[in-house]
Amino acid sequence: SAVISQKPSRDICQRGTSLTIQCQVDSQVTMMFWYRQQPGQSLTLIATANQGSEATYESGFVIDKFPISRPNLTFSTLTVSNMSPEDSSIYLCSVVPSGGPSTDTQYFGPGTRLTVL
Amino acid sequence: QKEVEQNSGPLSVPEGAIASLNCTYSDRVSQSFFWYRQYSGKSPELIMSIYSNGDKEDGRFTAQLNKASQYVSLLIRDSQPSDSATYLCAVSNTGGFKTIFGAGTRLFVKA
């Protein structure tokens, strides 16, 4: 499986500010996703990060609030904009490696724990 | 709304026992099924994937799939306290363009 890193691992931010989370993979991947996991909850897909084009957002998530970039096959960023306390959550990057055993097995990064005051 | 349902638990088993975790899904065209383990404060870790009806064994873990009943389960034999975690069931359609995660079952293995 791919080695996935996320930066920052955690942050405490003020209301109204923005935070950009980075996801770096050590090998090329076919698909990259961004999830949110609120305390005690399961994973909610925010969007699919598409290489070289606009991300595909799930219902309830919009580009103005969660802009995503994916400039190449190994890197993506998620920005949480104009943050409110309701954005406090763990944000997770996941990938489907190229040439892996299947086309749909996702592997997760270590996550970014965000607290908004 | 396509759904993946799991009993939230907690499921408590004694050390050495078999832990049985269950999951049902609503989308009949689902092709791929996964079990992830998530320790508190950590990210999900893939344990097993299964694609065909029947059983698939990997060490102490056995995944069972019954597409007719839209049911997938995970058995953990000889449960250890280190198996205490939340187990997430995930279901994907062809190509993985849409993977739905269940809410997870919390497992406690008592020493």
Short mmCIF file of C-alpha atoms in Angstrom, two decimals, chain A residues 3 8 10 16-17 32-34 43-44 49-50 52 55 64 68 75 80-81 88 90 92 94 98 103 105 109 115-116:
data_model
loop_
_atom_site.label_atom_id
_atom_site.label_comp_id
_atom_site.label_asym_id
_atom_site.label_seq_id
_atom_site.Cartn_x
_atom_site.Cartn_y
_atom_site.Cartn_z
CA VAL A 3 2.61 5.73 2.27
CA PRO A 8 -0.63 19.57 9.64
CA ARG A 10 -3.52 19.02 14.09
CA GLY A 16 -13.36 33.14 10.21
CA THR A 17 -9.89 32.03 9.18
CA MET A 32 -7.70 10.72 -4.08
CA PHE A 33 -10.54 11.54 -1.74
CA TRP A 34 -11.16 13.90 1.15
CA LEU A 43 -16.67 9.02 7.54
CA THR A 44 -18.38 11.56 5.31
CA ALA A 49 -9.87 15.26 -5.96
CA ASN A 50 -9.38 15.08 -9.71
CA GLY A 52 -5.81 18.60 -13.37
CA ALA A 55 -12.92 18.33 -7.70
CA ASP A 64 -16.28 27.96 -2.00
CA ILE A 68 -9.45 21.39 -3.39
CA PHE A 75 -0.39 15.53 -4.04
CA VAL A 80 -11.39 24.75 4.96
CA SER A 81 -12.49 28.35 4.42
CA SER A 88 -14.10 21.13 14.05
CA ILE A 90 -10.83 15.17 11.65
CA LEU A 92 -8.78 12.50 6.17
CA SER A 94 -7.54 8.61 1.17
CA SER A 98 -2.12 2.69 -9.10
CA THR A 103 -9.32 -0.47 -8.41
CA THR A 105 -9.35 -0.26 -2.24
CA GLY A 109 -3.67 9.11 5.62
CA THR A 115 -10.37 22.58 16.29
CA VAL A 116 -12.07 25.89 15.56
#
